[in-house]
XYZ file of C-alpha atoms in Angstrom:
436
model
C 76.752 140.233 90.080
C 77.537 142.593 87.184
C 79.011 141.079 84.010
C 80.373 143.074 81.078
C 80.811 141.071 77.859
C 83.011 142.598 75.158
C 82.978 141.238 71.614
C 85.854 142.495 69.494
C 84.762 141.004 66.212
C 81.869 138.662 65.556
C 79.559 138.618 68.603
C 80.625 135.088 69.480
C 79.755 135.160 73.156
C 76.058 136.025 72.993
C 74.746 132.773 74.430
C 77.092 132.902 77.415
C 75.907 136.430 78.170
C 72.296 135.249 77.885
C 72.954 132.299 80.216
C 74.465 134.571 82.885
C 71.461 136.896 82.489
C 69.035 133.967 82.896
C 70.799 133.013 86.134
C 69.679 136.366 87.530
C 72.748 138.561 87.102
C 73.061 141.974 85.451
C 74.616 141.821 81.985
C 75.808 144.500 79.592
C 77.029 143.435 76.160
C 79.178 145.403 73.723
C 79.746 144.417 70.074
C 82.477 146.233 68.161
C 81.622 145.107 64.597
C 78.852 147.302 63.219
C 77.506 144.522 60.989
C 76.857 142.357 64.054
C 75.531 144.868 66.561
C 71.947 143.622 66.311
C 72.993 140.144 67.480
C 71.577 139.451 70.930
C 69.016 142.270 70.746
C 66.061 141.392 72.946
C 67.995 138.690 74.800
C 70.500 140.795 76.758
C 71.091 144.456 77.597
C 73.509 146.190 75.204
C 75.950 149.060 75.654
C 77.540 151.326 73.056
C 80.585 152.172 75.207
C 82.162 149.253 77.038
C 84.869 151.361 78.651
C 82.201 153.408 80.407
C 80.967 150.185 82.076
C 84.328 148.926 83.360
C 83.970 150.287 86.894
C 80.385 148.954 87.064
C 81.426 145.403 86.208
C 82.373 142.725 88.722
C 83.650 140.612 85.821
C 84.736 141.626 82.300
C 84.688 138.893 79.634
C 86.353 139.103 76.193
C 85.312 136.683 73.446
C 88.112 136.742 70.835
C 91.740 137.817 70.404
C 91.218 140.350 67.612
C 90.536 144.069 67.868
C 92.578 145.429 65.013
C 95.889 145.069 63.263
C 97.764 146.850 66.048
C 96.235 145.497 69.236
C 94.441 142.375 70.427
C 92.114 141.857 73.342
C 94.980 140.251 75.275
C 96.603 143.662 75.620
C 93.312 145.189 76.765
C 92.697 142.385 79.268
C 96.216 142.685 80.668
C 95.845 146.450 81.030
C 92.523 146.085 82.873
C 93.907 143.415 85.227
C 96.825 145.694 86.077
C 94.254 148.330 87.013
C 92.646 145.885 89.443
C 89.705 144.606 87.412
C 88.624 140.946 87.245
C 88.925 139.901 83.593
C 88.416 136.720 81.586
C 90.849 137.212 78.724
C 94.370 136.734 77.482
C 97.674 138.558 77.222
C 99.651 139.733 74.175
C 101.755 136.560 74.321
C 98.776 134.211 74.574
C 97.112 136.039 71.667
C 100.291 135.374 69.727
C 99.876 131.619 70.243
C 96.989 131.741 67.780
C 98.137 134.353 65.305
C 101.772 133.191 65.025
C 101.879 129.417 64.661
C 105.676 129.287 64.587
C 105.832 131.060 67.954
C 103.256 128.612 69.343
C 105.414 125.639 68.369
C 108.473 127.304 69.932
C 106.606 127.721 73.230
C 105.537 124.077 73.207
C 109.014 122.789 72.399
C 110.618 124.934 75.097
C 108.345 123.236 77.637
C 109.154 119.703 76.531
C 106.125 119.087 74.297
C 106.753 117.094 71.111
C 105.567 118.911 67.972
C 104.941 118.060 64.343
C 107.632 119.075 61.856
C 106.671 122.532 60.584
C 108.086 125.634 58.944
C 106.780 129.167 58.470
C 107.156 130.911 55.101
C 106.650 134.501 54.019
C 107.266 133.748 50.356
C 105.162 131.365 48.229
C 108.028 130.350 45.948
C 110.177 129.375 48.943
C 107.354 127.212 50.284
C 106.855 125.535 46.902
C 110.567 124.795 46.598
C 110.628 123.367 50.146
C 107.858 120.889 49.323
C 109.593 119.879 46.098
C 112.810 119.143 48.012
C 111.023 117.419 50.914
C 108.288 115.386 49.274
C 105.520 114.490 51.741
C 101.907 115.399 52.509
C 101.565 118.787 54.277
C 98.891 120.996 55.802
C 98.793 124.648 54.647
C 97.800 127.022 57.451
C 97.563 130.760 56.654
C 98.994 133.159 59.223
C 97.690 136.425 60.620
C 94.366 138.057 59.774
C 93.631 135.896 56.728
C 93.652 132.704 58.826
C 90.042 133.566 59.695
C 89.134 132.662 56.098
C 88.722 129.019 57.136
C 88.438 127.608 53.620
C 92.098 128.529 52.988
C 93.315 125.792 55.329
C 94.307 122.902 53.086
C 95.145 119.323 54.100
C 97.316 117.608 51.506
C 96.436 114.157 50.185
C 99.330 113.238 47.887
C 102.364 111.451 49.326
C 104.729 113.541 47.182
C 103.126 116.883 48.133
C 102.220 117.653 44.517
C 98.718 118.835 45.421
C 100.178 121.188 48.053
C 102.461 122.710 45.402
C 99.485 123.363 43.111
C 97.398 124.873 45.922
C 100.270 127.184 46.923
C 100.540 128.344 43.310
C 96.813 129.106 43.264
C 96.998 130.932 46.601
C 99.897 133.035 45.368
C 97.799 134.278 42.466
C 94.472 134.682 44.262
C 95.529 135.580 47.824
C 99.109 136.815 47.557
C 98.026 140.376 48.337
C 96.449 139.324 51.673
C 98.201 136.137 52.788
C 101.414 137.512 54.227
C 102.654 134.152 55.432
C 101.732 130.536 55.974
C 102.813 127.493 57.921
C 103.568 124.160 56.265
C 102.967 121.412 58.801
C 103.792 117.768 58.115
C 100.571 115.786 57.953
C 100.169 113.196 60.699
C 97.551 110.432 60.703
C 95.602 109.537 63.839
C 92.721 110.719 66.027
C 92.182 114.467 66.154
C 91.262 115.624 69.668
C 91.396 118.969 71.467
C 92.402 119.328 75.114
C 90.734 122.320 76.784
C 91.405 123.700 80.237
C 90.147 126.670 82.218
C 92.911 128.731 83.856
C 92.386 131.104 86.818
C 95.611 133.108 86.491
C 97.605 130.657 88.612
C 96.537 127.104 87.752
C 94.156 124.971 85.743
C 90.759 123.935 87.045
C 90.873 120.175 87.715
C 87.998 119.340 85.347
C 89.495 119.117 81.847
C 87.449 119.159 78.658
C 88.213 116.899 75.687
C 86.463 117.748 72.446
C 86.291 116.727 68.813
C 85.845 119.365 66.125
C 83.886 118.884 62.890
C 85.196 121.631 60.623
C 84.093 120.517 57.177
C 80.710 121.667 55.883
C 79.220 118.311 54.900
C 78.728 114.981 56.715
C 81.632 112.594 56.276
C 84.083 115.488 56.681
C 83.625 116.613 53.070
C 83.567 120.076 51.547
C 84.999 123.459 52.467
C 86.403 124.169 55.906
C 84.196 126.210 58.207
C 84.924 127.657 61.608
C 83.059 124.655 63.011
C 79.877 122.732 62.178
C 79.602 120.916 65.484
C 81.470 119.521 68.461
C 81.360 116.373 70.576
C 82.987 116.218 73.997
C 83.411 114.727 77.429
C 85.044 115.841 80.703
C 87.772 114.069 82.660
C 90.602 114.801 85.073
C 94.292 115.526 84.501
C 95.002 112.442 82.424
C 97.979 111.712 80.170
C 96.571 113.755 77.276
C 96.367 116.821 79.510
C 99.638 116.392 81.383
C 101.709 115.937 78.209
C 100.221 119.037 76.521
C 98.510 121.864 78.405
C 99.723 120.650 81.777
C 103.326 121.425 80.828
C 102.381 125.042 80.088
C 100.865 125.683 83.526
C 103.915 127.645 84.855
C 104.131 129.692 81.631
C 100.426 130.585 81.717
C 100.733 131.527 85.397
C 103.633 133.830 84.582
C 101.486 135.403 81.865
C 98.512 135.775 84.212
C 96.183 134.182 81.675
C 92.523 133.805 82.677
C 89.963 131.821 80.706
C 89.661 128.876 78.368
C 92.671 127.610 76.415
C 92.485 124.753 73.942
C 95.175 122.828 72.089
C 94.162 120.719 69.112
C 96.226 117.544 68.647
C 96.678 114.502 66.468
C 97.147 111.388 68.572
C 98.341 107.971 67.412
C 100.081 104.937 68.898
C 103.431 106.731 68.679
C 102.623 109.976 70.485
C 100.683 113.215 70.901
C 101.279 115.936 68.323
C 99.865 119.415 69.060
C 98.670 121.291 65.978
C 97.321 124.683 67.074
C 96.075 126.748 70.006
C 92.772 128.445 70.713
C 93.737 130.817 73.586
C 90.153 132.023 74.050
C 86.681 130.501 73.994
C 86.058 128.089 71.126
C 82.803 128.220 69.201
C 80.474 126.392 69.585
C 82.650 124.699 72.230
C 81.814 127.262 74.927
C 78.100 126.802 74.243
C 78.414 123.064 74.772
C 80.601 123.492 77.851
C 78.017 125.874 79.256
C 75.269 123.278 78.591
C 77.300 120.633 80.439
C 77.846 122.812 83.539
C 75.682 121.495 86.374
C 76.769 124.293 88.706
C 76.322 128.039 88.188
C 77.926 129.400 85.014
C 78.102 132.929 86.409
C 79.719 131.818 89.665
C 82.268 129.751 87.756
C 83.460 132.702 85.670
C 83.338 135.064 88.657
C 85.629 132.709 90.581
C 87.887 132.145 87.586
C 88.342 135.901 87.003
C 89.032 136.536 90.695
C 91.705 133.836 90.945
C 89.573 131.534 93.093
C 89.355 127.752 92.733
C 85.915 127.318 91.122
C 83.582 124.662 92.462
C 82.678 123.304 89.024
C 80.280 120.411 88.569
C 79.868 119.019 85.041
C 77.790 116.388 83.289
C 79.517 113.026 83.613
C 78.637 111.544 80.232
C 78.976 112.802 76.668
C 77.769 115.965 74.973
C 77.339 117.148 71.375
C 76.560 120.497 69.735
C 75.150 121.008 66.236
C 75.433 124.343 64.454
C 72.297 125.343 62.517
C 73.346 127.457 59.528
C 71.772 129.365 56.649
C 72.881 130.286 53.094
C 75.501 131.238 52.046
C 77.483 129.962 55.073
C 80.467 129.439 55.138
C 80.817 131.912 52.258
C 80.049 135.624 52.054
C 77.484 136.704 49.462
C 75.314 139.619 50.495
C 72.685 139.051 47.794
C 72.242 135.382 48.707
C 72.059 136.223 52.389
C 69.486 138.995 51.802
C 67.288 136.744 49.654
C 67.417 133.605 51.789
C 68.462 134.290 55.351
C 68.316 137.865 56.610
C 65.816 138.216 59.476
C 64.690 134.613 58.922
C 62.111 133.548 61.506
C 62.920 130.677 63.856
C 59.833 128.510 64.438
C 59.658 125.976 67.255
C 57.312 123.014 67.004
C 57.283 122.502 70.788
C 57.261 124.864 73.755
C 60.591 123.547 75.027
C 63.789 125.498 74.427
C 65.981 122.961 76.234
C 69.353 122.639 74.528
C 68.669 125.489 72.073
C 71.324 128.200 72.205
C 71.599 131.490 70.357
C 74.554 132.453 68.205
C 73.665 135.029 65.530
C 70.088 135.633 66.650
C 67.852 138.387 67.988
C 64.457 138.572 69.674
C 61.887 140.862 68.031
C 58.401 141.137 69.585
C 58.742 137.665 71.021
C 59.943 136.121 67.722
C 63.427 134.613 67.391
C 65.122 135.761 64.172
C 68.442 135.373 62.397
C 70.725 138.367 62.930
C 74.066 139.676 61.723
C 75.737 138.583 58.495
C 77.218 135.132 59.160
C 74.192 132.861 58.841
C 74.653 130.891 62.100
C 71.519 131.606 64.133
C 71.499 128.646 66.539
C 73.480 125.898 68.237
C 71.541 122.844 69.444
C 72.999 120.576 72.120
C 72.367 117.175 73.619
C 73.898 115.022 76.338
C 73.667 111.466 77.567
C 75.356 108.547 79.280
C 76.685 107.464 75.869
C 77.632 109.427 72.764
C 74.710 107.790 70.957
C 72.274 109.054 73.608
C 73.731 112.564 73.316
C 73.337 112.418 69.520
C 69.753 111.236 69.772
C 68.766 114.031 72.157
C 70.441 116.753 70.108
C 68.975 115.680 66.777
C 65.497 115.203 68.296
C 65.745 118.853 69.339
C 66.921 119.880 65.865
C 63.857 118.186 64.379
C 61.637 120.565 66.372
C 63.159 123.680 64.743
C 61.916 125.146 61.457
C 63.847 127.830 59.572
C 63.514 128.079 55.783
C 66.729 126.916 54.063
C 68.474 125.701 57.236
C 71.151 123.022 57.003
C 73.474 121.201 59.405
C 75.709 118.147 59.730
C 73.900 115.010 60.885
C 77.018 113.046 61.882
C 78.340 114.973 64.889
C 79.684 112.456 67.409
C 79.807 109.488 65.023
C 83.619 109.451 64.886
C 83.736 108.498 68.571
C 81.269 105.664 68.017
C 83.067 104.508 64.865
C 86.353 103.914 66.638
C 88.037 107.098 67.872
C 87.059 106.313 71.454
C 88.353 102.741 71.258
C 91.660 103.877 69.751
C 92.272 106.501 72.452
C 91.528 103.932 75.163
C 93.721 101.274 73.527
C 96.643 103.685 73.233
C 96.359 104.561 76.938
C 95.697 108.289 76.610
C 92.503 108.514 78.640
C 93.817 106.861 81.795
C 95.605 108.608 84.681
C 98.888 110.378 83.943
C 101.929 108.197 84.633
C 104.080 109.116 87.603
């Protein structure tokens, strides 16, 4: 089969393209961002003009929602589907779920999903005054393009919201020219878990993915927010967590004609399920870990999904974890630091095995794996097992066999489940079958 992968921004789908290629299919990969165009070199075949390959492709796969300020990949995917092409990608309205958090909450509420108290502001002073009048801990979530600067997400700690007021004042001065709006979301305590389903344009695939993000840079969930430092997960059926969140959006997604992965991150406690935000696209490194847990063909799965078929998906029945291997100055941008410490860094393997080692921002030059692009995230390493502890052990044993000067990573991926998150979810009844 012929697969065309289109990356609108940061070459986030390289490993999936490589996996499809390794399964024996023809792959062509387009990267829009000039700074990232070397990513994947040597691993997959590239193209400089993705539109010229559309008629060649049996399946077209988009990796993100962004193209520019005026159009997202959802509009492109919708246009191509209307022309009769098989596409994994969103729609303008599903793109909006991520870029407009207020709209996302409206969609959830209109389908009977309980949401956390939240308000959207376009003016910093109005937001500050709101917190002063309604004293409580809040989460600050930037809207629009600047939400990709992950360190701007701030989770309040003070019961009276005083720290949120001070952070908003600082953001007004430092980011007022770029941050055109933000959401204030009431902070809720509990277990953070994401519910992820694959949608074929009409319905969800029965296997549902449940994953736990680790967004802070350092172990113990300390330090600046990153896109993600690692993920732990397991697969299950349409349980209560699914049916009370994504399951209620099944008719809406069918009306949209959405095809692909859609994820909703939630806080869960003994009182209820509270959705926080959508990822209406592949998550990273979530897709890498999902791909590792597939026990049936990855290419066939996405071919069936894009063609509206019911995929015959077989997945690993235990637990899985993924660890992002990063280089300086991640998660920050500093060209001098990157040039001196990370650019073209060689990846050295101490064993011949590449099991569980996945590429992110990497290239292959004369048989040597090297860091590529500008982000400083060359690899994702995965592990799986009957227990979360077994999955952790396998993943970190694999990490120990990789040598890159100056690499760093979190060594606690999956520990939250072992330390009590799993027991709490079971005790609260969220992982059992959905009630009638």
